[in-house]
C-alpha cells in the first residue's frame, strides 16, 4: 500500500470537526480518490481540554502550532481557525514550514490574500479555499477550472447561509430576528462574530474573492457597496409577499466595458425564481459565461459536513497535485493583478418603504421628489390605519431607474418633514 499522507488539522470547531469526521468515516473512499490513505496526524486547538463530540485520532491534540508546522511528516495543513489574527500568522508559519494549506477562512483571504498568496508562491506551496465560498457548493473549482474557457459576464448569488436562514425563518414562521440568529449560531452556521454574517461583510468578502476568480481583477472587499439584513423587519417581508416577492441578501457582480458593478444587500426576488426558492442555510450562485450561458448552483452554504465536503475535496486535490496546478493557473492575487474600477450600480426597479405622517398632500410631495429624479412609479400601497396613527407605512414600487438616481431620491425623501424614519430601499430582481 502507498504511504499515507499525513494532515494537520488546525482548528477543530464546526468545520474542523466535520473534516476529522469525514476523513474517518469515508477513509476507504477517500483513499481511492487520492490514491493513498489520508490520515489526521495532529490536531491543534485553542483549548485542548475542551469536551468534543468528535474523537481526536490517537488523542494527538495540542495548543501549539509547532506540532503541525514543525512535523516534517505532515504535508498538508487544514487551517480552520477563523478571524484574522492569529489565523494570518499561523497560515504564514505553516506555508513557510513547507505545508500546503487548505482553508475555509474567507475573511482572512479577503483581507490578507495578497500577502498570503505571495508567501505561498515564495514557499512553493499552494493555498486551496473551496470551502471559503458558498460552503459545499464547488464554485471555486467551477470557475477556476470547469469554466476556464468562458469570459464570465456576471455572478449573482446568496453567499451567506446564516442570513438566508434568518430571513427565511422570519418569512415562513414569523420568527423573531434575535431568536433565529441564536438558532443559526447553535447550528454552527454563524461566524464567531455573527455581525459579519448579518451586516453583509461575509457575503461581500466571498464576492470579492469570486469576482477575482471570475474577472481577474481585484476589488478590496471594503470598497464594495454593502447593506446588511438588520434593516429587514416583518413589515417589509409582508409587503414583499403581497407584491409577489421574497427578500434575499443578494451578492451581485457584473462586468461592464471597462469596470465592474458590484453590490451586496437585501433584494426583492420574484417568488418562484431559483433565488427566491433558496431557503435556510442553502446558498445559490448563478454564473453567466459567454460560451456556456447561464448556470445555477444550489447547495448548503454553511454547516459542519457541507463545509467539510469542500475542505476534504481540497485536501484530496492537494494530495493528487490538482490544487498546485489550480493555484498556479489562477494566479490568485499576483502582484500585477489589475485593480478594477467600480461603477455606481446598474439600473433596477426599486421598492421603497417609508413611514410617513398621514395627512393630505404627503403622497404628492413624495412623488414629486421621485419625479424630479426622473423616477417613474409602478405601484403604491398604503393600507388603511386607525385614525390618528402617528406614522403609516407607505410602499412605492418604481419602474427601472439608475442606482445613483434612487440614492439621491432617498436622501431627499428622508429630509421631508412628513417622513418619520429612514426609508428602506431595496432593488428588485424579476428573473
Ligand atoms: P469555530 O467553530 O469557532 O472553530 C474554530 C476553531 O479554531 C476551534 O477549534 C478553536 O479552538 C480553534 N482556534 C481558535 N483560535 C485558535 C488559536 N489561537 N490556536 C489554535 N486554535 C484556535 O469556527 P468554524 O465555524 O469551524 O469556522 C472556521 C473557519 O471556517 C472560519 O474562518 C469560518 O469563517 C469558516 N467557515 C465556517 C463555516 C461554517 O459553517 N461554520 C462554513 C464555511 C467557512 P477551540 O475548539 O479549542 O476553541
Ligand atoms: N457564516 C458563514 C455563513 C459560514 O453563514 O454562510 C459559511 O461561510
Short mmCIF file of C-alpha atoms and ligand atoms in Angstrom, two decimals:
data_model
loop_
_atom_site.label_atom_id
_atom_site.label_comp_id
_atom_site.label_asym_id
_atom_site.label_seq_id
_atom_site.Cartn_x
_atom_site.Cartn_y
_atom_site.Cartn_z
CA UNK A 1 0.00 0.00 0.00
CA UNK A 2 1.19 3.58 -0.70
CA UNK A 3 2.46 5.65 2.18
CA UNK A 4 -0.32 7.62 3.87
CA UNK A 5 -0.49 11.40 3.54
CA UNK A 6 -0.43 13.00 6.99
CA UNK A 7 -2.63 16.02 7.58
CA UNK A 8 -2.59 18.58 10.37
CA UNK A 9 -5.98 19.99 11.33
CA UNK A 10 -5.55 23.46 12.83
CA UNK A 11 -8.86 24.43 14.44
CA UNK A 12 -11.41 21.77 15.31
CA UNK A 13 -14.63 23.70 15.79
CA UNK A 14 -17.63 23.23 13.48
CA UNK A 15 -15.62 22.82 10.28
CA UNK A 16 -12.56 21.07 11.70
CA UNK A 17 -14.78 18.51 13.47
CA UNK A 18 -16.54 17.83 10.17
CA UNK A 19 -13.20 17.33 8.43
CA UNK A 20 -12.00 14.83 11.03
CA UNK A 21 -15.37 13.02 10.85
CA UNK A 22 -15.41 12.79 7.04
CA UNK A 23 -11.76 11.69 6.80
CA UNK A 24 -12.53 8.95 9.30
CA UNK A 25 -15.90 7.69 8.09
CA UNK A 26 -15.06 7.80 4.37
CA UNK A 27 -11.43 6.70 4.69
CA UNK A 28 -11.64 3.89 2.10
CA UNK A 29 -13.45 6.00 -0.46
CA UNK A 30 -11.06 8.92 0.08
CA UNK A 31 -8.07 6.61 -0.27
CA UNK A 32 -9.38 5.53 -3.68
CA UNK A 33 -9.88 9.17 -4.71
CA UNK A 34 -6.42 10.25 -3.52
CA UNK A 35 -4.55 7.08 -4.43
CA UNK A 36 -3.19 6.99 -0.86
CA UNK A 37 -4.67 6.91 2.63
CA UNK A 38 -5.15 10.35 4.17
CA UNK A 39 -4.83 10.40 7.93
CA UNK A 40 -5.12 13.11 10.55
CA UNK A 41 -1.72 13.18 12.22
CA UNK A 42 -2.25 16.09 14.59
CA UNK A 43 -4.98 18.48 15.72
CA UNK A 44 -4.24 21.98 17.05
CA UNK A 45 -6.86 23.92 19.02
CA UNK A 46 -7.06 26.82 21.47
CA UNK A 47 -8.22 24.73 24.44
CA UNK A 48 -7.01 21.12 24.45
CA UNK A 49 -9.15 20.29 27.47
CA UNK A 50 -12.48 21.19 25.83
CA UNK A 51 -15.12 18.45 25.60
CA UNK A 52 -15.51 17.50 21.90
CA UNK A 53 -18.04 15.31 20.15
CA UNK A 54 -15.50 14.02 17.63
CA UNK A 55 -12.69 11.75 18.73
CA UNK A 56 -9.24 13.16 18.01
CA UNK A 57 -7.25 10.45 16.21
CA UNK A 58 -4.69 8.95 18.61
CA UNK A 59 -5.62 11.76 21.01
CA UNK A 60 -2.93 13.84 19.25
CA UNK A 61 -4.23 17.26 20.23
CA UNK A 62 -2.10 20.30 21.07
CA UNK A 63 -2.39 24.03 21.55
CA UNK A 64 0.98 24.56 19.88
CA UNK A 65 1.05 25.20 16.14
CA UNK A 66 4.58 23.78 16.05
CA UNK A 67 3.03 20.33 16.50
CA UNK A 68 1.92 20.67 12.87
CA UNK A 69 4.32 23.27 11.46
CA UNK A 70 7.49 21.52 12.70
CA UNK A 71 6.46 17.96 11.94
CA UNK A 72 8.17 17.02 8.66
CA UNK A 73 5.79 14.08 8.23
CA UNK A 74 2.82 16.45 7.81
CA UNK A 75 2.37 17.57 4.21
CA UNK A 76 -0.97 19.36 4.31
CA UNK A 77 -2.50 21.69 6.91
CA UNK A 78 -6.23 22.32 7.07
CA UNK A 79 -6.28 25.86 8.54
CA UNK A 80 -9.71 26.07 10.13
CA UNK A 81 -9.23 28.84 12.67
CA UNK A 82 -11.49 31.82 11.94
CA UNK A 83 -10.78 35.56 12.10
CA UNK A 84 -7.66 37.47 11.11
CA UNK A 85 -5.11 37.02 13.90
CA UNK A 86 -3.62 34.65 14.83
CA UNK A 87 -5.01 32.92 11.69
CA UNK A 88 -2.82 35.09 9.42
CA UNK A 89 0.43 34.45 11.31
CA UNK A 90 -0.37 30.75 11.65
CA UNK A 91 -1.03 30.41 7.91
CA UNK A 92 2.27 32.16 7.09
CA UNK A 93 4.11 29.90 9.53
CA UNK A 94 2.59 26.76 8.00
CA UNK A 95 3.44 27.85 4.44
CA UNK A 96 6.99 28.82 5.35
CA UNK A 97 7.45 25.47 7.08
CA UNK A 98 6.55 23.76 3.79
CA UNK A 99 2.90 22.82 4.30
CA UNK A 100 0.30 23.13 1.58
CA UNK A 101 -2.66 24.91 3.11
CA UNK A 102 -6.38 24.28 2.73
CA UNK A 103 -8.60 26.88 4.35
CA UNK A 104 -12.23 27.87 4.82
CA UNK A 105 -11.36 31.34 6.14
CA UNK A 106 -12.67 33.87 3.61
CA UNK A 107 -12.21 36.84 5.94
CA UNK A 108 -8.51 36.02 6.08
CA UNK A 109 -8.17 35.65 2.30
CA UNK A 110 -10.25 38.75 1.53
CA UNK A 111 -8.22 40.85 3.96
CA UNK A 112 -4.72 39.38 3.66
CA UNK A 113 -4.96 37.42 0.39
CA UNK A 114 -2.26 39.39 -1.48
CA UNK A 115 0.25 38.71 1.31
CA UNK A 116 -0.72 35.07 1.91
CA UNK A 117 -0.76 34.05 -1.75
CA UNK A 118 2.64 35.74 -2.19
CA UNK A 119 4.07 33.81 0.78
CA UNK A 120 2.69 30.57 -0.68
CA UNK A 121 4.33 31.30 -4.05
CA UNK A 122 7.67 32.15 -2.40
CA UNK A 123 7.50 28.91 -0.41
CA UNK A 124 6.47 26.87 -3.46
CA UNK A 125 3.26 25.80 -1.70
CA UNK A 126 -0.43 26.07 -2.59
CA UNK A 127 -3.49 27.51 -0.85
CA UNK A 128 -6.82 25.88 -1.68
CA UNK A 129 -10.03 27.55 -0.49
CA UNK A 130 -13.14 25.90 -1.96
CA UNK A 131 -14.78 25.87 1.48
CA UNK A 132 -14.32 29.62 1.89
CA UNK A 133 -17.05 30.46 -0.64
CA UNK A 134 -20.58 29.06 -0.52
CA UNK A 135 -19.71 26.10 1.75
CA UNK A 136 -20.41 22.82 -0.03
CA UNK A 137 -21.05 24.33 -3.48
CA UNK A 138 -17.98 23.67 -5.68
CA UNK A 139 -18.00 27.18 -7.11
CA UNK A 140 -14.25 27.82 -6.92
CA UNK A 141 -13.47 24.70 -8.95
CA UNK A 142 -16.31 25.51 -11.33
CA UNK A 143 -15.00 28.99 -12.11
CA UNK A 144 -11.27 28.27 -11.86
CA UNK A 145 -11.31 25.02 -13.81
CA UNK A 146 -14.55 23.96 -15.47
CA UNK A 147 -15.46 27.39 -16.85
CA UNK A 148 -11.93 28.35 -17.85
CA UNK A 149 -12.98 28.65 -21.50
CA UNK A 150 -15.53 31.33 -20.67
CA UNK A 151 -15.37 35.05 -20.29
CA UNK A 152 -17.62 35.36 -17.25
CA UNK A 153 -20.23 38.09 -17.64
CA UNK A 154 -21.84 38.02 -14.21
CA UNK A 155 -22.09 36.26 -10.88
CA UNK A 156 -25.11 36.62 -8.68
CA UNK A 157 -25.86 34.68 -5.55
CA UNK A 158 -26.86 34.10 -1.99
CA UNK A 159 -23.49 33.65 -0.30
CA UNK A 160 -24.26 33.71 3.41
CA UNK A 161 -26.10 30.79 4.96
CA UNK A 162 -26.76 32.47 8.30
CA UNK A 163 -28.54 35.49 6.86
CA UNK A 164 -30.55 33.32 4.49
CA UNK A 165 -31.51 31.04 7.39
CA UNK A 166 -32.62 34.07 9.41
CA UNK A 167 -34.58 35.65 6.56
CA UNK A 168 -36.43 32.50 5.58
CA UNK A 169 -37.35 31.65 9.19
CA UNK A 170 -38.62 35.22 9.69
CA UNK A 171 -40.55 34.99 6.43
CA UNK A 172 -42.00 31.48 6.81
CA UNK A 173 -42.58 31.28 10.54
CA UNK A 174 -42.76 34.93 11.55
CA UNK A 175 -39.80 34.22 13.86
CA UNK A 176 -38.08 36.90 15.83
CA UNK A 177 -34.69 38.01 14.43
CA UNK A 178 -32.68 37.51 17.64
CA UNK A 179 -34.23 34.09 18.27
CA UNK A 180 -33.35 32.79 14.78
CA UNK A 181 -29.83 34.24 14.94
CA UNK A 182 -29.29 32.25 18.16
CA UNK A 183 -30.53 29.12 16.35
CA UNK A 184 -28.12 29.75 13.42
CA UNK A 185 -25.29 30.03 15.95
CA UNK A 186 -26.33 26.79 17.64
CA UNK A 187 -26.38 25.04 14.24
CA UNK A 188 -22.77 26.18 13.63
CA UNK A 189 -23.64 28.35 10.60
CA UNK A 190 -22.66 31.74 12.04
CA UNK A 191 -19.22 33.27 12.33
CA UNK A 192 -17.69 33.63 15.82
CA UNK A 193 -18.75 37.28 15.46
CA UNK A 194 -22.16 37.00 13.74
CA UNK A 195 -22.09 40.70 12.89
CA UNK A 196 -20.03 39.61 9.88
CA UNK A 197 -22.97 37.48 8.70
CA UNK A 198 -25.81 39.91 9.26
CA UNK A 199 -24.14 43.13 8.14
CA UNK A 200 -23.20 41.62 4.77
CA UNK A 201 -19.43 41.54 5.43
CA UNK A 202 -19.12 37.77 4.98
CA UNK A 203 -21.04 37.74 1.67
CA UNK A 204 -19.05 40.76 0.45
CA UNK A 205 -15.72 39.09 1.23
CA UNK A 206 -16.84 35.99 -0.67
CA UNK A 207 -18.00 38.13 -3.60
CA UNK A 208 -14.60 39.89 -3.76
CA UNK A 209 -12.84 36.50 -4.00
CA UNK A 210 -15.32 35.12 -6.54
CA UNK A 211 -15.10 38.24 -8.67
CA UNK A 212 -11.32 37.95 -8.69
CA UNK A 213 -11.55 34.35 -9.88
CA UNK A 214 -14.16 35.23 -12.50
CA UNK A 215 -12.96 38.59 -13.81
CA UNK A 216 -9.23 38.51 -12.99
CA UNK A 217 -9.22 41.92 -11.32
CA UNK A 218 -9.28 42.71 -7.62
CA UNK A 219 -11.68 44.92 -5.72
CA UNK A 220 -10.87 45.17 -1.98
CA UNK A 221 -14.00 43.95 -0.22
CA UNK A 222 -14.38 47.17 1.78
CA UNK A 223 -14.98 49.12 -1.45
CA UNK A 224 -18.00 47.04 -2.44
CA UNK A 225 -21.32 48.70 -1.51
CA UNK A 226 -22.91 46.57 1.19
CA UNK A 227 -26.18 46.58 3.11
CA UNK A 228 -26.95 44.08 5.85
CA UNK A 229 -30.19 42.38 6.76
CA UNK A 230 -30.58 44.34 10.01
CA UNK A 231 -32.78 46.71 8.01
CA UNK A 232 -35.33 43.97 7.28
CA UNK A 233 -38.39 43.63 9.51
CA UNK A 234 -41.65 41.68 9.40
CA UNK A 235 -43.50 44.61 7.83
CA UNK A 236 -41.10 44.68 4.85
CA UNK A 237 -41.35 40.91 4.45
CA UNK A 238 -45.17 41.17 4.40
CA UNK A 239 -45.15 43.93 1.78
CA UNK A 240 -42.72 41.93 -0.37
CA UNK A 241 -45.01 38.90 -0.08
CA UNK A 242 -48.07 40.97 -1.04
CA UNK A 243 -46.26 42.13 -4.18
CA UNK A 244 -45.20 38.58 -5.13
CA UNK A 245 -41.59 38.64 -3.87
CA UNK A 246 -39.26 37.24 -1.21
CA UNK A 247 -36.36 39.14 0.32
CA UNK A 248 -32.88 37.64 -0.01
CA UNK A 249 -29.40 39.07 0.62
CA UNK A 250 -28.07 39.00 -2.93
CA UNK A 251 -24.42 39.46 -3.90
CA UNK A 252 -24.05 40.73 -7.44
CA UNK A 253 -21.05 41.30 -9.69
CA UNK A 254 -21.14 42.00 -13.40
CA UNK A 255 -18.60 43.04 -15.97
CA UNK A 256 -19.05 46.32 -17.83
CA UNK A 257 -16.94 47.62 -20.74
CA UNK A 258 -14.04 48.68 -18.51
CA UNK A 259 -15.40 48.42 -14.98
CA UNK A 260 -17.32 46.14 -12.64
CA UNK A 261 -20.70 46.69 -10.98
CA UNK A 262 -20.75 45.02 -7.55
CA UNK A 263 -23.07 45.20 -4.59
CA UNK A 264 -24.41 43.13 -1.70
CA UNK A 265 -27.70 43.68 0.06
CA UNK A 266 -31.31 42.72 0.70
CA UNK A 267 -33.11 42.43 -2.61
CA UNK A 268 -36.66 41.58 -3.68
CA UNK A 269 -36.58 38.38 -5.71
CA UNK A 270 -39.70 37.23 -7.52
CA UNK A 271 -41.41 34.19 -5.96
CA UNK A 272 -40.80 31.03 -7.95
CA UNK A 273 -37.37 32.10 -9.22
CA UNK A 274 -34.37 29.99 -8.05
CA UNK A 275 -33.04 32.69 -5.71
CA UNK A 276 -36.45 33.10 -4.05
CA UNK A 277 -36.66 29.33 -3.56
CA UNK A 278 -33.20 29.21 -1.89
CA UNK A 279 -34.11 28.64 1.75
CA UNK A 280 -32.49 28.09 5.12
CA UNK A 281 -28.71 27.70 5.18
CA UNK A 282 -28.68 26.99 1.44
CA UNK A 283 -26.61 29.19 -0.85
CA UNK A 284 -27.06 29.72 -4.56
CA UNK A 285 -24.78 31.07 -7.25
CA UNK A 286 -25.76 31.89 -10.80
CA UNK A 287 -22.95 32.44 -13.26
CA UNK A 288 -23.27 33.61 -16.85
CA UNK A 289 -20.40 32.69 -19.18
CA UNK A 290 -20.10 33.83 -22.78
CA UNK A 291 -19.86 30.26 -24.12
CA UNK A 292 -21.77 28.18 -21.58
CA UNK A 293 -24.58 30.69 -20.98
CA UNK A 294 -26.37 30.72 -17.63
CA UNK A 295 -25.54 28.18 -14.90
CA UNK A 296 -27.10 27.80 -11.49
CA UNK A 297 -25.53 26.17 -8.40
CA UNK A 298 -27.50 25.43 -5.24
CA UNK A 299 -26.42 23.72 -2.02
CA UNK A 300 -25.73 24.09 1.67
CA UNK A 301 -23.50 27.11 2.20
CA UNK A 302 -22.67 26.54 5.86
CA UNK A 303 -22.61 23.81 8.47
CA UNK A 304 -20.26 21.06 9.54
CA UNK A 305 -20.49 18.38 6.85
CA UNK A 306 -21.22 20.51 3.75
CA UNK A 307 -18.20 22.67 4.55
CA UNK A 308 -16.08 19.62 5.39
CA UNK A 309 -17.05 18.20 1.98
CA UNK A 310 -15.26 21.15 0.34
CA UNK A 311 -12.26 21.07 2.71
CA UNK A 312 -11.69 17.35 2.23
CA UNK A 313 -12.04 17.69 -1.57
CA UNK A 314 -9.31 20.36 -1.40
CA UNK A 315 -7.13 18.05 0.70
CA UNK A 316 -7.55 15.33 -1.92
CA UNK A 317 -6.79 17.85 -4.69
CA UNK A 318 -3.66 18.87 -2.82
CA UNK A 319 -2.55 15.25 -2.41
CA UNK A 320 -3.02 14.39 -6.10
CA UNK A 321 -1.44 17.65 -7.30
CA UNK A 322 -4.57 19.32 -8.70
CA UNK A 323 -4.50 22.10 -6.09
CA UNK A 324 -0.95 23.11 -7.08
CA UNK A 325 -1.99 23.32 -10.74
CA UNK A 326 -5.12 25.35 -9.98
CA UNK A 327 -3.13 27.61 -7.66
CA UNK A 328 -0.61 28.27 -10.42
CA UNK A 329 -3.11 28.71 -13.27
CA UNK A 330 -5.49 31.01 -11.38
CA UNK A 331 -2.58 33.28 -10.35
CA UNK A 332 -4.55 34.37 -7.30
CA UNK A 333 -3.76 37.95 -6.36
CA UNK A 334 -0.39 38.07 -8.10
CA UNK A 335 1.47 41.35 -7.81
CA UNK A 336 0.35 42.50 -11.28
CA UNK A 337 -3.38 41.82 -10.61
CA UNK A 338 -5.28 44.78 -12.09
CA UNK A 339 -7.42 46.82 -9.71
CA UNK A 340 -10.96 47.08 -11.07
CA UNK A 341 -12.91 50.30 -11.03
CA UNK A 342 -16.45 50.06 -9.73
CA UNK A 343 -19.43 51.66 -11.40
CA UNK A 344 -22.28 53.09 -9.35
CA UNK A 345 -24.52 50.05 -9.92
CA UNK A 346 -26.78 49.07 -12.78
CA UNK A 347 -30.42 50.04 -13.40
CA UNK A 348 -33.14 48.26 -11.49
CA UNK A 349 -36.66 48.58 -10.22
CA UNK A 350 -36.77 49.51 -6.52
CA UNK A 351 -39.14 49.06 -3.62
CA UNK A 352 -39.28 52.00 -1.23
CA UNK A 353 -40.85 51.60 2.21
CA UNK A 354 -41.50 54.85 4.04
CA UNK A 355 -43.12 55.71 7.34
CA UNK A 356 -44.98 58.95 6.80
CA UNK A 357 -47.40 61.30 8.50
CA UNK A 358 -50.92 60.52 7.30
CA UNK A 359 -52.10 63.93 6.08
CA UNK A 360 -53.28 65.48 2.79
CA UNK A 361 -50.60 66.31 0.23
CA UNK A 362 -47.90 63.96 1.56
CA UNK A 363 -48.12 61.48 -1.32
CA UNK A 364 -47.90 64.33 -3.84
CA UNK A 365 -44.77 65.71 -2.13
CA UNK A 366 -43.09 62.32 -2.16
CA UNK A 367 -43.93 61.52 -5.77
CA UNK A 368 -42.60 64.95 -6.74
CA UNK A 369 -39.23 64.03 -5.25
CA UNK A 370 -39.14 60.86 -7.33
CA UNK A 371 -40.39 62.71 -10.43
CA UNK A 372 -37.65 65.31 -10.12
CA UNK A 373 -35.08 62.47 -10.34
CA UNK A 374 -36.84 61.08 -13.42
CA UNK A 375 -38.07 58.04 -11.45
CA UNK A 376 -41.39 56.65 -12.57
CA UNK A 377 -43.76 54.93 -10.10
CA UNK A 378 -45.14 51.49 -10.96
CA UNK A 379 -47.42 51.00 -7.92
CA UNK A 380 -48.17 52.34 -4.45
CA UNK A 381 -49.54 50.52 -1.36
CA UNK A 382 -50.90 52.25 1.70
CA UNK A 383 -53.21 50.21 3.90
CA UNK A 384 -55.89 51.96 5.89
CA UNK A 385 -54.83 52.51 9.50
CA UNK A 386 -56.75 53.72 12.55
CA UNK A 387 -57.37 57.47 12.58
CA UNK A 388 -54.69 59.34 14.49
CA UNK A 389 -51.88 56.81 13.79
CA UNK A 390 -48.66 58.84 14.01
CA UNK A 391 -46.79 57.26 11.08
CA UNK A 392 -48.22 54.97 8.42
CA UNK A 393 -46.23 52.63 6.18
CA UNK A 394 -46.25 53.54 2.51
CA UNK A 395 -44.71 51.33 -0.15
CA UNK A 396 -43.73 52.55 -3.59
CA UNK A 397 -42.57 50.25 -6.38
CA UNK A 398 -40.67 52.11 -9.08
CA UNK A 399 -40.04 51.36 -12.73
CA UNK A 400 -36.41 50.76 -13.67
CA UNK A 401 -34.09 53.62 -12.79
CA UNK A 402 -30.41 54.31 -12.18
CA UNK A 403 -28.93 53.35 -8.78
CA UNK A 404 -27.47 56.84 -8.42
CA UNK A 405 -30.88 58.47 -9.08
CA UNK A 406 -32.68 56.36 -6.47
CA UNK A 407 -29.91 57.03 -3.92
CA UNK A 408 -30.32 60.79 -4.42
CA UNK A 409 -34.11 60.48 -4.23
CA UNK A 410 -33.95 58.50 -0.95
CA UNK A 411 -31.62 61.11 0.57
CA UNK A 412 -34.13 63.85 -0.36
CA UNK A 413 -37.14 61.80 0.81
CA UNK A 414 -35.53 61.33 4.22
CA UNK A 415 -35.36 65.11 4.62
CA UNK A 416 -39.10 65.62 4.02
CA UNK A 417 -40.97 66.72 7.18
CA UNK A 418 -43.60 64.01 6.65
CA UNK A 419 -41.03 61.19 6.57
CA UNK A 420 -40.72 59.80 10.10
CA UNK A 421 -37.99 57.16 9.74
CA UNK A 422 -35.19 56.22 7.38
CA UNK A 423 -36.59 54.99 4.06
CA UNK A 424 -35.90 51.36 3.15
CA UNK A 425 -34.81 50.97 -0.47
CA UNK A 426 -34.41 47.51 -1.98
CA UNK A 427 -33.56 46.63 -5.57
CA UNK A 428 -35.95 44.25 -7.32
CA UNK A 429 -34.98 41.19 -9.39
CA UNK A 430 -37.67 39.78 -11.66
CA UNK A 431 -35.74 36.91 -13.25
P1 LIG B 1 -15.30 27.57 15.25
O1 LIG B 1 -16.37 26.56 15.42
O2 LIG B 1 -15.31 28.81 16.07
O3 LIG B 1 -13.89 26.81 15.44
C1 LIG B 1 -12.68 27.48 15.46
C2 LIG B 1 -11.58 26.53 15.89
O4 LIG B 1 -10.36 27.25 15.91
C3 LIG B 1 -11.78 25.97 17.30
O5 LIG B 1 -11.45 24.60 17.31
C4 LIG B 1 -10.78 26.74 18.14
O6 LIG B 1 -10.24 26.00 19.23
C5 LIG B 1 -9.68 26.97 17.14
N1 LIG B 1 -8.86 28.13 17.49
C6 LIG B 1 -9.25 29.40 17.68
N2 LIG B 1 -8.18 30.17 18.00
C7 LIG B 1 -7.11 29.34 17.99
C8 LIG B 1 -5.75 29.53 18.24
N3 LIG B 1 -5.26 30.71 18.58
N4 LIG B 1 -4.92 28.46 18.13
C9 LIG B 1 -5.39 27.23 17.81
N5 LIG B 1 -6.70 27.00 17.55
C10 LIG B 1 -7.53 28.05 17.65
O7 LIG B 1 -15.23 28.04 13.73
P2 LIG B 1 -15.80 27.29 12.44
O8 LIG B 1 -17.25 27.58 12.32
O9 LIG B 1 -15.32 25.91 12.41
O10 LIG B 1 -15.10 28.17 11.29
C11 LIG B 1 -13.73 28.02 11.00
C12 LIG B 1 -13.45 28.80 9.71
O11 LIG B 1 -14.23 28.27 8.66
C13 LIG B 1 -13.82 30.28 9.80
O12 LIG B 1 -12.89 31.01 9.07
C14 LIG B 1 -15.18 30.34 9.12
O13 LIG B 1 -15.43 31.57 8.50
C15 LIG B 1 -15.03 29.27 8.06
N6 LIG B 1 -16.27 28.66 7.60
C16 LIG B 1 -17.18 28.23 8.51
C17 LIG B 1 -18.33 27.60 8.04
C18 LIG B 1 -19.39 27.09 8.97
O14 LIG B 1 -20.43 26.65 8.51
N7 LIG B 1 -19.16 27.14 10.29
C19 LIG B 1 -18.53 27.41 6.67
C20 LIG B 1 -17.55 27.86 5.77
C21 LIG B 1 -16.42 28.50 6.26
P3 LIG B 1 -11.20 25.51 20.44
O15 LIG B 1 -12.07 24.45 19.85
O16 LIG B 1 -10.26 24.97 21.44
O17 LIG B 1 -11.95 26.72 20.88
N1 LIG B 2 -21.01 32.12 8.46
C1 LIG B 2 -20.97 31.66 7.12
C2 LIG B 2 -22.37 31.59 6.57
C3 LIG B 2 -20.32 30.31 7.06
O1 LIG B 2 -23.32 31.65 7.35
O2 LIG B 2 -22.53 31.49 5.35
C4 LIG B 2 -20.09 29.84 5.65
O3 LIG B 2 -19.10 30.61 5.03
#
